[in-house]
PDB file of C-alpha atoms in Angstrom:
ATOM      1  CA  UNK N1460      50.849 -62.383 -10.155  1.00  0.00           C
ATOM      2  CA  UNK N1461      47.540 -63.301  -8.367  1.00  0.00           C
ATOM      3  CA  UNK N1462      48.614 -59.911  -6.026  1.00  0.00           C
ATOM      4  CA  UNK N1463      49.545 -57.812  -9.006  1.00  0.00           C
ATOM      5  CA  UNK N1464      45.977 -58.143 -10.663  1.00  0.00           C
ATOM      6  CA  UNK N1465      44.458 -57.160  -6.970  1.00  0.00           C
ATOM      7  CA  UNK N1466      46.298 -53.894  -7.216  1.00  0.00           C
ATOM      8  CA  UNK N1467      45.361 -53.186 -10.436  1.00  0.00           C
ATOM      9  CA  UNK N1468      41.995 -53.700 -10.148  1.00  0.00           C
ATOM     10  CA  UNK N1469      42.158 -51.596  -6.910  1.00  0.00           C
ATOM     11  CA  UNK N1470      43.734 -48.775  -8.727  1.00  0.00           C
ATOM     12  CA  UNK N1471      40.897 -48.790 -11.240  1.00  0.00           C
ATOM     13  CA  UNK N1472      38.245 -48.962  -9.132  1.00  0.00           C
ATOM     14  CA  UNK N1473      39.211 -46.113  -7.172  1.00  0.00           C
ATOM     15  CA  UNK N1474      39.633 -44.054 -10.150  1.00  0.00           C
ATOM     16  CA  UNK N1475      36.321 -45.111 -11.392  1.00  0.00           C
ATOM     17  CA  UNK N1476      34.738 -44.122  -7.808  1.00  0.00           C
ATOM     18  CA  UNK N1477      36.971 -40.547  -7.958  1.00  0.00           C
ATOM     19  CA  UNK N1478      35.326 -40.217 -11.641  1.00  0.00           C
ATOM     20  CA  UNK N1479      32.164 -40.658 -10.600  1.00  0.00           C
ATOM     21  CA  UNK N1480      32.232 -38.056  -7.817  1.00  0.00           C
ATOM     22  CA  UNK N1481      33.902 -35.300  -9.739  1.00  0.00           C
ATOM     23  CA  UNK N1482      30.766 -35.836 -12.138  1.00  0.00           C
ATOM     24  CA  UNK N1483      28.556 -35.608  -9.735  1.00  0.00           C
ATOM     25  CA  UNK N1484      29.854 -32.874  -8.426  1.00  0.00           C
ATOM     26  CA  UNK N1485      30.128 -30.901 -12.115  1.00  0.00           C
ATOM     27  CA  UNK N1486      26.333 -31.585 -12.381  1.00  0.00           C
ATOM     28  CA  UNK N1487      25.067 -30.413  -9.023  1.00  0.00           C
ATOM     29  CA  UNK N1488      24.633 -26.294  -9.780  1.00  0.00           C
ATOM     30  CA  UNK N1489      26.990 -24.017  -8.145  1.00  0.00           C
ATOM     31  CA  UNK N1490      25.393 -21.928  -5.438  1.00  0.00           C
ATOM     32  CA  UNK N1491      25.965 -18.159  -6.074  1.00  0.00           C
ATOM     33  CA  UNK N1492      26.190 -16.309  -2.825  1.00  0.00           C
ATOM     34  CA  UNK N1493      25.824 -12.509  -2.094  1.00  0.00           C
ATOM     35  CA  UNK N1494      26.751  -9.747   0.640  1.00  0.00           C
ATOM     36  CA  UNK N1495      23.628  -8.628   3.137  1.00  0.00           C
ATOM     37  CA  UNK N1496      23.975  -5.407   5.597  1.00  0.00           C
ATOM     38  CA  UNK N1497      22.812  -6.000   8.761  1.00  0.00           C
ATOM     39  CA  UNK N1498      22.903  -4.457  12.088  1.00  0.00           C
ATOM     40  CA  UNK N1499      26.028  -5.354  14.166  1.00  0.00           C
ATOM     41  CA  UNK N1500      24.212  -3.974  17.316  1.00  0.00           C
ATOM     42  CA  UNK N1501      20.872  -2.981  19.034  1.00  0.00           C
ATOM     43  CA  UNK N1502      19.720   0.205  17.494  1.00  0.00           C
ATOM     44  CA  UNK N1503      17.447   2.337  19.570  1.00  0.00           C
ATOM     45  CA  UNK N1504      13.886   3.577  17.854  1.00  0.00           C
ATOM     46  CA  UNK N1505      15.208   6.979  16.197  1.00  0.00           C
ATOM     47  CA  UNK N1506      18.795   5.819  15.688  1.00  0.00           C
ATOM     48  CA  UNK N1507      20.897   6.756  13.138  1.00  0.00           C
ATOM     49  CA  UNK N1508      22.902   3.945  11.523  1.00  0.00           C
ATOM     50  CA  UNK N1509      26.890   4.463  11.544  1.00  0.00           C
ATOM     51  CA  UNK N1510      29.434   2.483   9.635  1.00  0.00           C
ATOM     52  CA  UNK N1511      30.208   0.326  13.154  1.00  0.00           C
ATOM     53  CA  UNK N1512      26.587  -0.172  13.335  1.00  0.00           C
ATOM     54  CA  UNK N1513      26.688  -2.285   9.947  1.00  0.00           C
ATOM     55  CA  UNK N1514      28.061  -5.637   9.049  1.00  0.00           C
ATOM     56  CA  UNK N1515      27.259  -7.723   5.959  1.00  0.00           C
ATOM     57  CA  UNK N1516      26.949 -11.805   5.996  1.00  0.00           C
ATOM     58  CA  UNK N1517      26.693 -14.198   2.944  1.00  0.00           C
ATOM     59  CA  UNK N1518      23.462 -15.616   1.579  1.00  0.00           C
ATOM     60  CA  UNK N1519      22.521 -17.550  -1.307  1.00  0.00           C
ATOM     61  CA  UNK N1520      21.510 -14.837  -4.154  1.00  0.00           C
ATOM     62  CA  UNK N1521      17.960 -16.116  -4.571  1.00  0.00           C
ATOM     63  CA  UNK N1522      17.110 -15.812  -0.809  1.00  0.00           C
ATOM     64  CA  UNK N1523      18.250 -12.013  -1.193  1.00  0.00           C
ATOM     65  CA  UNK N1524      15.166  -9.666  -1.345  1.00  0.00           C
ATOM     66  CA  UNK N1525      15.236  -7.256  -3.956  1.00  0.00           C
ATOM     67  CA  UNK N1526      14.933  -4.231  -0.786  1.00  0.00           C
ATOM     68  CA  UNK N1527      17.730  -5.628   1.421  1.00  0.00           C
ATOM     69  CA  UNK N1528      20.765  -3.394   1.523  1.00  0.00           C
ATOM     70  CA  UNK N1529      24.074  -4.760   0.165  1.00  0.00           C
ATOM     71  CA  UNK N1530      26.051  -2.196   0.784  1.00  0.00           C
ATOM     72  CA  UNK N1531      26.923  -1.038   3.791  1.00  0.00           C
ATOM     73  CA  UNK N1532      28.025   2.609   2.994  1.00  0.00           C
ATOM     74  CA  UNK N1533      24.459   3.643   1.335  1.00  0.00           C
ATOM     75  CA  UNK N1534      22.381   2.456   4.793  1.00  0.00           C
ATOM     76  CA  UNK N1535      24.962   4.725   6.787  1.00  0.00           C
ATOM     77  CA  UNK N1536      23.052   8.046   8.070  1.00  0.00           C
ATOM     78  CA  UNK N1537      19.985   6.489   7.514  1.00  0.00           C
ATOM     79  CA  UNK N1538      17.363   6.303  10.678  1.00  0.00           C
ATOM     80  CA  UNK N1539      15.681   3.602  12.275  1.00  0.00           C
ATOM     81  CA  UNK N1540      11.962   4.992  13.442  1.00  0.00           C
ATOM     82  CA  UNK N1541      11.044   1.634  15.067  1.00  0.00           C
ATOM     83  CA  UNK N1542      14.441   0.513  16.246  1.00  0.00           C
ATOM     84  CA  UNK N1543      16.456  -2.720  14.953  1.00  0.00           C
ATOM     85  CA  UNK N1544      17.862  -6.149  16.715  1.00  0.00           C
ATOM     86  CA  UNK N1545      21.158  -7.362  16.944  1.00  0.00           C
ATOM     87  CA  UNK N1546      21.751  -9.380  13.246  1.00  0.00           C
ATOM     88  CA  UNK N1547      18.564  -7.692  11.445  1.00  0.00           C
ATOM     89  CA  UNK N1548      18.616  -7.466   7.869  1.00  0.00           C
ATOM     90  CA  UNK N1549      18.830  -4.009   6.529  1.00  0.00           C
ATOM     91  CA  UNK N1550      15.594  -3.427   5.111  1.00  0.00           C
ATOM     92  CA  UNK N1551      14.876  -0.384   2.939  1.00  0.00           C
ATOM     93  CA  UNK N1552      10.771   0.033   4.814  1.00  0.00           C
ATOM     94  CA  UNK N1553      12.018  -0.562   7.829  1.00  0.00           C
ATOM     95  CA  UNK N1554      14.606   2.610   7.162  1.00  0.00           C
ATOM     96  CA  UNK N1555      14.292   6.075   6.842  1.00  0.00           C
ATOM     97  CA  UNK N1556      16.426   9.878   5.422  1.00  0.00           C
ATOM     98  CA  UNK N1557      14.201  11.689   7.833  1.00  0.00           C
ATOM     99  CA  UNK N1558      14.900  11.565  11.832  1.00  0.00           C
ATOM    100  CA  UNK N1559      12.357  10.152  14.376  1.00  0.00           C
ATOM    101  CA  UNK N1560       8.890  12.034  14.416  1.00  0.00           C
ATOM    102  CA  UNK N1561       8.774  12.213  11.051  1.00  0.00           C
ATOM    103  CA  UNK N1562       6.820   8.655  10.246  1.00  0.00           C
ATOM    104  CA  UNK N1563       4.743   6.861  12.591  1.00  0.00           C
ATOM    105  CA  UNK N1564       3.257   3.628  13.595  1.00  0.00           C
ATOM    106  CA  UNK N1565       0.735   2.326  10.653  1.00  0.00           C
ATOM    107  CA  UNK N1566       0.912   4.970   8.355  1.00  0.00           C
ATOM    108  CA  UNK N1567      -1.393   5.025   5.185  1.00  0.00           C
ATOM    109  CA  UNK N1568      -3.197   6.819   2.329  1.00  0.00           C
ATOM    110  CA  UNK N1569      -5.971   8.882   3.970  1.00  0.00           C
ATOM    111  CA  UNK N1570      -4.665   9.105   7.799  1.00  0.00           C
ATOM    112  CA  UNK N1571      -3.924  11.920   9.248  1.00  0.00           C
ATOM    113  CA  UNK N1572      -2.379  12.800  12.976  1.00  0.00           C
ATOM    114  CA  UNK N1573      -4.291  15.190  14.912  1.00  0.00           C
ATOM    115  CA  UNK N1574      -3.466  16.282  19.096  1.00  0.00           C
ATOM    116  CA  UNK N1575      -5.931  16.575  21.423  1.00  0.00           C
ATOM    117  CA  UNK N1576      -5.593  17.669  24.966  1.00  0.00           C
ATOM    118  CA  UNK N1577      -7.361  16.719  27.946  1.00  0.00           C
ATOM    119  CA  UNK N1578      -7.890  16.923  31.446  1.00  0.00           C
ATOM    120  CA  UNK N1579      -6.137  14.138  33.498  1.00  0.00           C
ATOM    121  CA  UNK N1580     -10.168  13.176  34.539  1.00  0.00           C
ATOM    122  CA  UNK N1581      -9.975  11.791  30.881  1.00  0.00           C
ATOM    123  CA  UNK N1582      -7.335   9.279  31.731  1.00  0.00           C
ATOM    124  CA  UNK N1583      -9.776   6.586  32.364  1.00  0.00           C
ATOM    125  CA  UNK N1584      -8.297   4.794  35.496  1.00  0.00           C
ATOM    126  CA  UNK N1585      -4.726   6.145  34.672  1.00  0.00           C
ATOM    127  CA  UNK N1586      -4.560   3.262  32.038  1.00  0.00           C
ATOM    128  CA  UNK N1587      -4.724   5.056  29.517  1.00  0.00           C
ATOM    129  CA  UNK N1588      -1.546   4.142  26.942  1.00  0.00           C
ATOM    130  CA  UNK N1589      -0.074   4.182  23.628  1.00  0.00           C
ATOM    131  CA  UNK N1590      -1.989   1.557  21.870  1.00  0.00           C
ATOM    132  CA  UNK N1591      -5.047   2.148  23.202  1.00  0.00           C
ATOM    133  CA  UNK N1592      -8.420   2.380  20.915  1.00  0.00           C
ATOM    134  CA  UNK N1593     -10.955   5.470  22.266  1.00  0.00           C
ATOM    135  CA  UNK N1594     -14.261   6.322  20.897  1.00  0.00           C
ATOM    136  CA  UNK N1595     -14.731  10.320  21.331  1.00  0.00           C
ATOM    137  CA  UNK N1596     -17.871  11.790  22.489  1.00  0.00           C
ATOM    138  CA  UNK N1597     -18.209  15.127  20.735  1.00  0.00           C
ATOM    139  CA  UNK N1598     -20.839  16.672  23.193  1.00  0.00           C
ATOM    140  CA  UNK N1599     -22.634  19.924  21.796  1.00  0.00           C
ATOM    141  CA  UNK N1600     -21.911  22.679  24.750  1.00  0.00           C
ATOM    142  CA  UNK N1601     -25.406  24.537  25.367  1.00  0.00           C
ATOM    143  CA  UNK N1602     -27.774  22.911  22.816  1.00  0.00           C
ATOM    144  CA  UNK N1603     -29.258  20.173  24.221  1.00  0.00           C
ATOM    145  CA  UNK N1604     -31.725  19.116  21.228  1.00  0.00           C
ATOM    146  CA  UNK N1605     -28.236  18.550  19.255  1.00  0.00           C
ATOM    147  CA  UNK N1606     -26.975  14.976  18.785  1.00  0.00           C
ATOM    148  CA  UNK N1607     -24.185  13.758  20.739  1.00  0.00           C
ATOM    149  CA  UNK N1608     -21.269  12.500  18.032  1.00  0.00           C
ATOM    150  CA  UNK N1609     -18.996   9.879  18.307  1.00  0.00           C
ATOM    151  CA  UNK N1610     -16.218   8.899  16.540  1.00  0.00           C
ATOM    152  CA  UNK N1611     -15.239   5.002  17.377  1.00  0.00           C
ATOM    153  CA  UNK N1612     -12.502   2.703  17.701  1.00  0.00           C
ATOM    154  CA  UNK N1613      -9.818   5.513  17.159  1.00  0.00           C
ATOM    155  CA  UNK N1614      -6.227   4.326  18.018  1.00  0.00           C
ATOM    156  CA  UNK N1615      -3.878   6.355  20.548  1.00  0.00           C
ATOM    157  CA  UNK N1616      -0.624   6.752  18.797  1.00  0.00           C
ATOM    158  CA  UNK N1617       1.329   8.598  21.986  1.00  0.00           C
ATOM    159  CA  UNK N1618       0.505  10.001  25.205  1.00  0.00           C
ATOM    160  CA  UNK N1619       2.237  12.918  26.484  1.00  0.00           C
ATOM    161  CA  UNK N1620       1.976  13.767  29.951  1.00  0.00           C
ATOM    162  CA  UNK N1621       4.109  16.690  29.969  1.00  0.00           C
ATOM    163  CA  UNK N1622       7.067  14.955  32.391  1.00  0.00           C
ATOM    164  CA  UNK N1623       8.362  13.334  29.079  1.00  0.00           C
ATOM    165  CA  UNK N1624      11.216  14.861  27.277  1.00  0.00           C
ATOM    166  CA  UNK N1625      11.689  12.349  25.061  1.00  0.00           C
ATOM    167  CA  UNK N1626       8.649  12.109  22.870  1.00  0.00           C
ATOM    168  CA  UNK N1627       8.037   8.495  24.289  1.00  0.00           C
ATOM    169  CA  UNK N1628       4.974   7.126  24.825  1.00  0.00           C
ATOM    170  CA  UNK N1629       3.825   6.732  28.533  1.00  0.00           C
ATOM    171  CA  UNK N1630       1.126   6.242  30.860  1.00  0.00           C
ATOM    172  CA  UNK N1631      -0.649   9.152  32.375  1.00  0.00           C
ATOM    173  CA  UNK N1632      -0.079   9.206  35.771  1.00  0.00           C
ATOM    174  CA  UNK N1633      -1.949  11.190  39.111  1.00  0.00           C
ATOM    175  CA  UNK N1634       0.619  13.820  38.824  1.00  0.00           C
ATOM    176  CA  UNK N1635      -0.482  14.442  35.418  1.00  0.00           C
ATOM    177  CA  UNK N1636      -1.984  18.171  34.909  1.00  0.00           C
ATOM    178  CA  UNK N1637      -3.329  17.313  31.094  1.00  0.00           C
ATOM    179  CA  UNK N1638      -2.783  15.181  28.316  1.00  0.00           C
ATOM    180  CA  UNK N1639      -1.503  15.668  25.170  1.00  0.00           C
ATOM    181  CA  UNK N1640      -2.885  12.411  22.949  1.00  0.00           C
ATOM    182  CA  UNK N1641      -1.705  12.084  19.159  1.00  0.00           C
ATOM    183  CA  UNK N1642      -4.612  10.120  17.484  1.00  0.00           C
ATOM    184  CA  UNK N1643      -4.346   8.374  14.306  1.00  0.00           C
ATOM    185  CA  UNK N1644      -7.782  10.065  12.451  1.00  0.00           C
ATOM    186  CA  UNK N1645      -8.990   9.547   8.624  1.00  0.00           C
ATOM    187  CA  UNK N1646      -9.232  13.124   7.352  1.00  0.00           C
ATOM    188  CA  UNK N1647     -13.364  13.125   7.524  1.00  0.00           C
ATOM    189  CA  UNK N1648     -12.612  12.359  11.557  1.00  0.00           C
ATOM    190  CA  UNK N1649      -9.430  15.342  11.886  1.00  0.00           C
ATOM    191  CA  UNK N1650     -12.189  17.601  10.274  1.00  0.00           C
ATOM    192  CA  UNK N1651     -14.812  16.850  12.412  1.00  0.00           C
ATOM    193  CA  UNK N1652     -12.479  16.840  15.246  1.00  0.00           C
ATOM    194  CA  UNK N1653     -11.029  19.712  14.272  1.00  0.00           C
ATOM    195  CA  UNK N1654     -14.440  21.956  14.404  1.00  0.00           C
ATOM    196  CA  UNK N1655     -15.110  20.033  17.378  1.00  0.00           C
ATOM    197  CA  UNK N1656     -12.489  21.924  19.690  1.00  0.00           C
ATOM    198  CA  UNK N1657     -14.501  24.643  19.276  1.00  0.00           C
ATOM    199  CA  UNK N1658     -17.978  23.997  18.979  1.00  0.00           C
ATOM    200  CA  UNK N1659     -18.287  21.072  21.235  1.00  0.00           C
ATOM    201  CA  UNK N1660     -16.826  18.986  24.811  1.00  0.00           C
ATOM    202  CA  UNK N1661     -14.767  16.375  23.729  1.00  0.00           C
ATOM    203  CA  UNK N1662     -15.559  13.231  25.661  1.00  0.00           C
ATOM    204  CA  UNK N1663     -13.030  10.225  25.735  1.00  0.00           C
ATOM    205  CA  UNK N1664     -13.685   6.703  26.190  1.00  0.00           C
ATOM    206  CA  UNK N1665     -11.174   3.580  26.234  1.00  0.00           C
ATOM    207  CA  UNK N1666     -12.299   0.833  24.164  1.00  0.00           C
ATOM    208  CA  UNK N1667     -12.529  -2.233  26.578  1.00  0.00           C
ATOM    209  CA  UNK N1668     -13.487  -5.419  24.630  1.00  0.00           C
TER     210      UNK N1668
END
């Protein structure tokens, strides 16, 4: 008897404890998840994404940002101008319809892209770069009792040194016979610069602080 009354309070117990749990568990909030593209591979700056290029993963729907791409099919054809990581989310701004060339590093209301080519004596040391920051000594040619202009702290987008096919940024090296640099100019300094071919020698100095 004494045994039959341990059983039976054993069997209620546990369904007390199993009752308790499934309530728990029917008050916690059910997690909604959601489908994320991402790249399956390393895609090269100026890539354009294929269907084997895109995989999607689960995350919780309030970690997914509004711009992330859910399906895979409308990120297909799309180019990468600054090149994507193994596992990266799909990210409308980091995306583009238009190939490589067409956007470029930092771009913003007001800026403008202007060329300028110079002599290889303008490389400064060779170091010259991508990257860089130059001021630009607009020197008046034959009027001496005109002001020298500068125009500071502008930033070297690329550097072409004519042995690139590519478009890529490089150094300019000795064998160098000019230099093609793309500058990233407000449109008050592409104006100025822009009169300044003409009227004046174009100076460059690399900003080194």
């Amino acid at each position: 008897m004494q045994q039959k009354k341990q059983i039976l309070l054993t069997l209620a117990a546990t369904v007390i404890l199993v009752g308790l749990s499934w309530l728990a568990g029917a008050s916690r909030p059910k997690v909604a998840w959601a489908s994320v593209a991402v790249a399956s591979c390393e895609i090269p700056a100026g890539g354009s994404l294929t269907a084997g290029d895109i995989a999607l993963i689960r995350m919780p729907v309030e970690s997914v940002q509004p711009d992330w791409f859910s399906d895979p099919d409308s990120a297909v054809g799309l180019f990468s101008p600054t090149g994507l990581v193994a596992g990266e989310i799909l990210h409308a701004r980091r995306l583009s319809d238009q190939p490589e060339g067409i956007q470029y590093p930092g771009p913003g209301p007001g800026r403008r892209l202007m060329t300028l080519r110079l002599d290889r004596a303008s490389a400064n040391g060779y170091w010259l770069a991508a990257g860089c920051r130059v001021d630009l000594h607009l020197v008046p040619r034959g009027a001496a009792d005109q002001p020298v202009q500068v125009l500071k702290n502008i930033t070297v987008l690329r550097v072409l040194d004519g042995a690139t096919q590519s478009g890529l940024a490089v150094v300019a090296g000795p064998q160098s016979k000019d230099l093609l640099l793309c500058l990233d100019l407000s449109v008050k300094e592409a104006a100025l610069l822009a009169f300044a071919d003409i009227h004046y020698s174009i100076r460059l100095a690399v900003v080194n602080e």
